[in-house]
Amino acid sequence: MGLRTELGIGVIVGGGNGIGAACCRVMHRQGWRVVVVDRDLPAAMAVADEVGGHAFEVDVRDETAITRLAERIEQDVGRPEGLVVSSGTFQDNIPIGETPAETLDRVLDVNFRGTHHLNRIFGLRMAALGRGSIVNLSSVTGQVSTPLNIYGPSKAAIINLTKSLAGEWGRSGVRVNSVSPGITLVPRVVERRRRSTRYTSDIDAHMALGRCVEPPEVAEAVEFLLSPRASAITGTDLVVDCGWMVASLWHSYGGVRPQLTS
Ligand SMILES: NC(=O)c1ccc[n+]([C@@H]2O[C@H](COP(=O)([O-])OP(=O)(O)OC[C@H]3O[C@@H](n4cnc5c(N)ncnc54)[C@H](O)[C@@H]3O)[C@@H](O)[C@H]2O)c1
């Protein structure tokens, strides 16, 4: 049986479901003490039970509640050295003229302002400690043109925030990176694909690897960047998309990608 190395306390916000829950599992396996945070407390508690961690409830739109959360985690568990921001909200792909104002506020509040609050509040505490590592979940939709005219820009802002904070906090021993998944088969996405072919009609055909991403594949990349194995990496964005960014334009050229094995 291999020995696990103790890596410190890792807080995963949005850890109750999907990619965040996968991060909790991978981080536990690698030797982090896991703190699961989510707006959905029962989901956070279920994941915490599974990985022998702690669960806390927070809505990332509430700055005061995040400050209280950071204090409570420090008191009850200890000072975190890792933060993963995987909380996120989504939008339908509808033209900008038909997009409700509510969508603009909701998506920016959760995805950008929430990530900003979490980075600032936890990152400054890490900087005071002289060490720490943060990974923010962005998306390939933040890097290319898609019909997601609010979600995509909110994810582009996360990449830029990540680079900005990496520059500011490097001398304080805090690294900040982001991971940009392509379409990842979390239960929410699997259900949506089942209900609507319009959402992702022939998406698998546009992936270089011919399939979508599995949640643990994103979690492995997140844990790598969070851990001391990535000690020289800060301000970077790691794309985990089964090759969607490189292959999705091939159909414009009538590109055929043969499967060479039988
Ligand atoms: N699944 C994908 O295909 C995909 C692709 C690219 C990027 N991402 C990004 O990865 C992250 C995780 O996505 P996912 O697919 O696992 O989503 P998910 O819906 O499965 O999980 C998101 C979690 O965030 C929590 N959350 C939502 N709003 C919150 C709030 N206001 N306060 C606290 N918690 C809140 C939810 O309760 C949920 O547990 C998101 O940032 C998403 O934008 C996902």
Short mmCIF file of C-alpha atoms and ligand atoms in Angstrom, two decimals:
data_model
loop_
_atom_site.label_atom_id
_atom_site.label_comp_id
_atom_site.label_asym_id
_atom_site.label_seq_id
_atom_site.Cartn_x
_atom_site.Cartn_y
_atom_site.Cartn_z
CA MET A 1 0.00 0.00 0.00
CA GLY A 2 1.48 3.42 -1.02
CA LEU A 3 1.93 6.12 1.59
CA ARG A 4 -0.06 9.32 1.07
CA THR A 5 1.79 12.60 1.59
CA GLU A 6 -0.12 15.14 3.69
CA LEU A 7 -0.67 18.17 1.44
CA GLY A 8 -2.59 20.51 3.71
CA ILE A 9 -6.17 21.73 3.78
CA GLY A 10 -7.90 22.17 0.42
CA VAL A 11 -11.20 24.06 0.10
CA ILE A 12 -13.33 23.15 -2.92
CA VAL A 13 -16.14 25.63 -3.56
CA GLY A 14 -18.89 24.10 -5.70
CA GLY A 15 -17.64 20.75 -4.39
CA GLY A 16 -21.12 19.28 -3.93
CA ASN A 17 -21.58 18.29 -7.56
CA GLY A 18 -19.92 17.69 -10.91
CA ILE A 19 -16.30 18.75 -11.45
CA GLY A 20 -16.00 20.11 -7.90
CA ALA A 21 -17.08 16.76 -6.41
CA ALA A 22 -14.55 14.97 -8.66
CA CYS A 23 -11.86 17.38 -7.39
CA CYS A 24 -12.75 16.46 -3.79
CA ARG A 25 -12.27 12.75 -4.59
CA VAL A 26 -8.94 13.21 -6.41
CA MET A 27 -7.61 15.62 -3.77
CA HIS A 28 -8.55 13.21 -0.97
CA ARG A 29 -6.75 10.40 -2.79
CA GLN A 30 -3.64 12.58 -3.20
CA GLY A 31 -3.52 13.43 0.54
CA TRP A 32 -5.33 16.76 0.92
CA ARG A 33 -7.62 17.37 3.89
CA VAL A 34 -10.80 18.23 2.02
CA VAL A 35 -13.26 20.99 2.90
CA VAL A 36 -16.37 20.85 0.69
CA VAL A 37 -18.24 24.15 0.26
CA ASP A 38 -21.46 24.60 -1.70
CA ARG A 39 -24.74 26.48 -1.76
CA ASP A 40 -26.28 22.99 -1.79
CA LEU A 41 -25.39 21.82 1.76
CA PRO A 42 -26.85 18.27 1.54
CA ALA A 43 -24.74 17.66 -1.61
CA ALA A 44 -21.63 19.06 0.11
CA MET A 45 -22.28 16.85 3.16
CA ALA A 46 -22.65 13.73 1.01
CA VAL A 47 -19.28 14.37 -0.70
CA ALA A 48 -17.62 15.28 2.63
CA ASP A 49 -18.87 11.99 4.13
CA GLU A 50 -17.40 10.08 1.20
CA VAL A 51 -13.93 11.66 1.53
CA GLY A 52 -13.83 12.06 5.33
CA GLY A 53 -13.90 15.85 4.99
CA HIS A 54 -15.83 18.83 6.33
CA ALA A 55 -18.86 20.50 4.72
CA PHE A 56 -19.89 24.16 4.80
CA GLU A 57 -22.67 26.12 3.11
CA VAL A 58 -22.10 29.40 1.30
CA ASP A 59 -23.58 31.39 -1.56
CA VAL A 60 -20.58 32.81 -3.43
CA ARG A 61 -22.52 35.98 -4.25
CA ASP A 62 -22.47 36.92 -0.55
CA GLU A 63 -19.12 38.56 0.27
CA THR A 64 -19.83 38.84 4.01
CA ALA A 65 -20.78 35.16 4.18
CA ILE A 66 -17.49 34.22 2.45
CA THR A 67 -15.49 36.19 5.05
CA ARG A 68 -17.39 34.39 7.83
CA LEU A 69 -16.77 31.06 6.04
CA ALA A 70 -13.00 31.69 5.87
CA GLU A 71 -12.97 32.46 9.62
CA ARG A 72 -15.02 29.35 10.46
CA ILE A 73 -12.81 27.06 8.37
CA GLU A 74 -9.71 28.46 10.10
CA GLN A 75 -11.27 27.94 13.54
CA ASP A 76 -12.83 24.50 12.97
CA VAL A 77 -10.36 22.88 10.56
CA GLY A 78 -7.24 25.04 10.13
CA ARG A 79 -5.73 27.44 7.60
CA PRO A 80 -6.25 26.34 3.97
CA GLU A 81 -3.30 26.08 1.59
CA GLY A 82 -5.42 25.17 -1.43
CA LEU A 83 -8.57 26.70 -2.94
CA VAL A 84 -10.53 25.40 -5.94
CA VAL A 85 -13.34 27.58 -7.29
CA SER A 86 -15.73 25.28 -9.17
CA SER A 87 -19.02 27.04 -8.35
CA GLY A 88 -20.71 28.12 -11.55
CA THR A 89 -23.99 28.95 -13.23
CA PHE A 90 -24.96 28.62 -16.88
CA GLN A 91 -27.13 30.14 -19.61
CA ASP A 92 -29.20 28.97 -22.56
CA ASN A 93 -27.72 29.65 -25.98
CA ILE A 94 -30.11 32.36 -27.16
CA PRO A 95 -29.39 35.51 -29.24
CA ILE A 96 -28.25 38.57 -27.26
CA GLY A 97 -31.40 40.55 -28.12
CA GLU A 98 -33.52 37.87 -26.42
CA THR A 99 -31.32 37.37 -23.35
CA PRO A 100 -33.14 38.37 -20.14
CA ALA A 101 -31.42 41.00 -17.93
CA GLU A 102 -31.70 38.49 -15.07
CA THR A 103 -29.28 36.18 -16.89
CA LEU A 104 -26.62 38.91 -17.13
CA ASP A 105 -26.79 39.64 -13.39
CA ARG A 106 -26.99 35.98 -12.30
CA VAL A 107 -24.12 34.72 -14.46
CA LEU A 108 -21.76 37.61 -13.69
CA ASP A 109 -22.64 37.56 -9.97
CA VAL A 110 -21.90 33.84 -9.51
CA ASN A 111 -19.15 33.26 -12.08
CA PHE A 112 -17.15 36.47 -11.92
CA ARG A 113 -17.99 38.36 -8.74
CA GLY A 114 -18.17 35.09 -6.72
CA THR A 115 -14.76 33.97 -8.02
CA HIS A 116 -13.36 37.44 -7.32
CA HIS A 117 -14.64 37.45 -3.71
CA LEU A 118 -13.29 33.94 -3.04
CA ASN A 119 -9.86 34.67 -4.53
CA ARG A 120 -9.54 37.93 -2.63
CA ILE A 121 -10.71 36.65 0.76
CA PHE A 122 -8.89 33.29 0.77
CA GLY A 123 -5.89 34.50 -1.30
CA LEU A 124 -5.03 37.37 1.06
CA ARG A 125 -5.08 34.94 4.00
CA MET A 126 -2.75 32.59 2.09
CA ALA A 127 -0.45 35.52 1.26
CA ALA A 128 -0.29 36.40 4.98
CA LEU A 129 0.70 32.78 5.66
CA GLY A 130 3.37 32.99 2.92
CA ARG A 131 2.08 30.04 0.90
CA GLY A 132 -0.94 28.80 -0.97
CA SER A 133 -2.34 27.77 -4.31
CA ILE A 134 -5.61 28.59 -6.09
CA VAL A 135 -7.21 27.00 -9.15
CA ASN A 136 -10.21 28.70 -10.78
CA LEU A 137 -12.51 26.86 -13.20
CA SER A 138 -12.81 28.76 -16.47
CA SER A 139 -13.97 27.22 -19.78
CA VAL A 140 -13.04 26.85 -23.43
CA THR A 141 -16.06 29.10 -24.09
CA GLY A 142 -14.04 31.94 -22.53
CA GLN A 143 -11.46 31.62 -25.30
CA VAL A 144 -13.36 31.27 -28.59
CA SER A 145 -16.63 32.43 -30.14
CA THR A 146 -19.71 30.50 -28.95
CA PRO A 147 -23.42 31.40 -28.65
CA LEU A 148 -22.93 31.78 -24.87
CA ASN A 149 -22.74 35.58 -24.92
CA ILE A 150 -22.67 36.05 -21.11
CA TYR A 151 -21.27 32.75 -19.79
CA GLY A 152 -18.31 32.88 -22.23
CA PRO A 153 -17.27 36.44 -21.27
CA SER A 154 -17.66 35.57 -17.55
CA LYS A 155 -15.18 32.72 -18.09
CA ALA A 156 -12.79 34.97 -20.09
CA ALA A 157 -12.80 37.34 -17.11
CA ILE A 158 -11.79 34.46 -14.80
CA ILE A 159 -8.71 33.74 -16.93
CA ASN A 160 -7.69 37.39 -16.82
CA LEU A 161 -8.35 37.67 -13.07
CA THR A 162 -6.21 34.56 -12.55
CA LYS A 163 -3.28 36.10 -14.44
CA SER A 164 -3.65 39.40 -12.59
CA LEU A 165 -3.59 37.79 -9.13
CA ALA A 166 -0.72 35.47 -10.10
CA GLY A 167 1.32 38.60 -10.85
CA GLU A 168 0.31 40.33 -7.62
CA TRP A 169 0.79 37.44 -5.18
CA GLY A 170 3.79 35.53 -6.57
CA ARG A 171 6.29 37.13 -4.16
CA SER A 172 3.98 36.19 -1.26
CA GLY A 173 4.23 32.51 -2.15
CA VAL A 174 0.73 32.20 -3.61
CA ARG A 175 0.23 30.61 -7.07
CA VAL A 176 -2.99 31.19 -9.05
CA ASN A 177 -3.92 29.16 -12.14
CA SER A 178 -7.05 28.25 -14.07
CA VAL A 179 -8.34 25.16 -15.84
CA SER A 180 -10.56 25.43 -18.92
CA PRO A 181 -12.63 22.31 -19.48
CA GLY A 182 -14.41 21.51 -22.71
CA ILE A 183 -17.80 19.80 -22.47
CA THR A 184 -17.51 17.58 -19.41
CA LEU A 185 -19.97 14.79 -18.67
CA VAL A 186 -21.16 15.82 -15.21
CA PRO A 187 -24.70 14.64 -14.35
CA ARG A 188 -26.15 18.08 -15.26
CA VAL A 189 -24.65 17.89 -18.78
CA VAL A 190 -25.54 14.22 -19.30
CA GLU A 191 -29.17 15.03 -18.45
CA ARG A 192 -29.21 18.05 -20.76
CA ARG A 193 -27.76 16.05 -23.66
CA ARG A 194 -30.42 13.39 -23.05
CA ARG A 195 -33.22 15.99 -23.24
CA SER A 196 -31.95 18.11 -26.16
CA THR A 197 -29.92 17.26 -29.23
CA ARG A 198 -29.88 21.00 -30.14
CA TYR A 199 -27.51 21.67 -27.22
CA THR A 200 -24.68 19.42 -28.35
CA SER A 201 -25.86 17.80 -31.60
CA ASP A 202 -22.61 16.46 -33.05
CA ILE A 203 -20.16 17.76 -30.47
CA ASP A 204 -18.32 14.45 -30.10
CA ALA A 205 -17.43 14.63 -33.81
CA HIS A 206 -15.68 17.97 -33.20
CA MET A 207 -13.44 16.62 -30.45
CA ALA A 208 -9.98 15.49 -31.62
CA LEU A 209 -10.37 12.50 -29.28
CA GLY A 210 -13.91 11.83 -30.55
CA ARG A 211 -15.53 12.07 -27.11
CA CYS A 212 -16.32 14.49 -24.28
CA VAL A 213 -14.30 14.96 -21.08
CA GLU A 214 -15.00 12.91 -17.92
CA PRO A 215 -15.10 14.84 -14.59
CA PRO A 216 -12.09 13.01 -13.04
CA GLU A 217 -9.97 14.06 -16.05
CA VAL A 218 -10.58 17.73 -15.17
CA ALA A 219 -10.02 17.02 -11.48
CA GLU A 220 -6.59 15.46 -12.16
CA ALA A 221 -5.49 18.65 -13.95
CA VAL A 222 -6.87 20.84 -11.15
CA GLU A 223 -5.11 18.81 -8.44
CA PHE A 224 -1.82 18.88 -10.36
CA LEU A 225 -1.87 22.70 -10.62
CA LEU A 226 -2.91 23.03 -6.97
CA SER A 227 -0.15 20.76 -5.69
CA PRO A 228 3.58 21.42 -5.12
CA ARG A 229 4.24 19.32 -8.27
CA ALA A 230 3.33 22.52 -10.15
CA SER A 231 5.59 24.71 -7.98
CA ALA A 232 6.93 26.77 -10.92
CA ILE A 233 3.55 27.26 -12.60
CA THR A 234 1.48 30.38 -11.93
CA GLY A 235 -0.83 32.53 -14.08
CA THR A 236 -1.40 29.77 -16.60
CA ASP A 237 -4.59 28.29 -18.04
CA LEU A 238 -4.68 24.56 -18.72
CA VAL A 239 -7.19 23.44 -21.37
CA VAL A 240 -8.77 20.00 -20.76
CA ASP A 241 -11.11 19.57 -23.72
CA CYS A 242 -10.38 16.28 -25.55
CA GLY A 243 -8.92 18.47 -28.31
CA TRP A 244 -12.06 20.50 -29.09
CA MET A 245 -10.11 23.78 -29.44
CA VAL A 246 -7.71 22.30 -32.00
CA ALA A 247 -10.17 20.16 -33.97
CA SER A 248 -13.48 22.07 -33.98
CA LEU A 249 -12.61 24.11 -37.12
CA TRP A 250 -11.71 21.07 -39.21
CA HIS A 251 -15.26 20.60 -40.49
CA SER A 252 -15.00 24.02 -42.28
CA TYR A 253 -12.35 22.41 -44.48
CA GLY A 254 -14.23 19.17 -44.91
CA GLY A 255 -11.56 17.56 -42.75
CA VAL A 256 -11.77 13.82 -42.32
CA ARG A 257 -10.17 12.27 -39.28
CA PRO A 258 -9.70 8.61 -39.93
CA GLN A 259 -9.54 6.06 -37.16
CA LEU A 260 -6.38 4.17 -38.07
CA THR A 261 -6.74 1.31 -35.60
CA SER A 262 -9.19 -1.49 -36.33
N1 LIG B 1 -19.36 20.61 -17.15
C1 LIG B 1 -18.86 21.28 -18.17
O1 LIG B 1 -19.05 20.90 -19.35
C2 LIG B 1 -18.00 22.50 -17.94
C3 LIG B 1 -17.25 22.98 -19.03
C4 LIG B 1 -16.46 24.10 -18.85
C5 LIG B 1 -16.40 24.72 -17.63
N2 LIG B 1 -17.14 24.24 -16.58
C6 LIG B 1 -17.04 24.97 -15.30
O2 LIG B 1 -16.68 24.07 -14.26
C7 LIG B 1 -17.29 24.49 -13.04
C8 LIG B 1 -18.10 23.33 -12.47
O3 LIG B 1 -19.11 23.00 -13.40
P1 LIG B 1 -19.97 21.66 -13.28
O4 LIG B 1 -20.28 21.23 -14.66
O5 LIG B 1 -19.32 20.73 -12.33
O6 LIG B 1 -21.32 22.25 -12.66
P2 LIG B 1 -22.35 21.60 -11.61
O7 LIG B 1 -23.62 22.33 -11.83
O8 LIG B 1 -22.33 20.13 -11.70
O9 LIG B 1 -21.72 22.01 -10.21
C9 LIG B 1 -21.63 23.37 -9.86
C10 LIG B 1 -21.73 23.48 -8.35
O10 LIG B 1 -21.68 24.89 -8.01
C11 LIG B 1 -22.66 25.12 -7.00
N3 LIG B 1 -23.09 26.53 -7.05
C12 LIG B 1 -23.79 27.13 -8.05
N4 LIG B 1 -24.05 28.41 -7.70
C13 LIG B 1 -23.50 28.60 -6.48
C14 LIG B 1 -23.45 29.72 -5.59
N5 LIG B 1 -24.04 30.88 -5.90
N6 LIG B 1 -22.79 29.58 -4.42
C15 LIG B 1 -22.20 28.39 -4.09
N7 LIG B 1 -22.23 27.30 -4.88
C16 LIG B 1 -22.88 27.41 -6.06
C17 LIG B 1 -23.80 24.18 -7.33
O11 LIG B 1 -24.63 23.96 -6.19
C18 LIG B 1 -23.04 22.93 -7.78
O12 LIG B 1 -22.77 22.07 -6.70
C19 LIG B 1 -18.14 25.71 -13.38
O13 LIG B 1 -17.40 26.87 -13.10
C20 LIG B 1 -18.35 25.58 -14.87
O14 LIG B 1 -18.56 26.84 -15.48
C21 LIG B 1 -17.93 23.15 -16.72
#
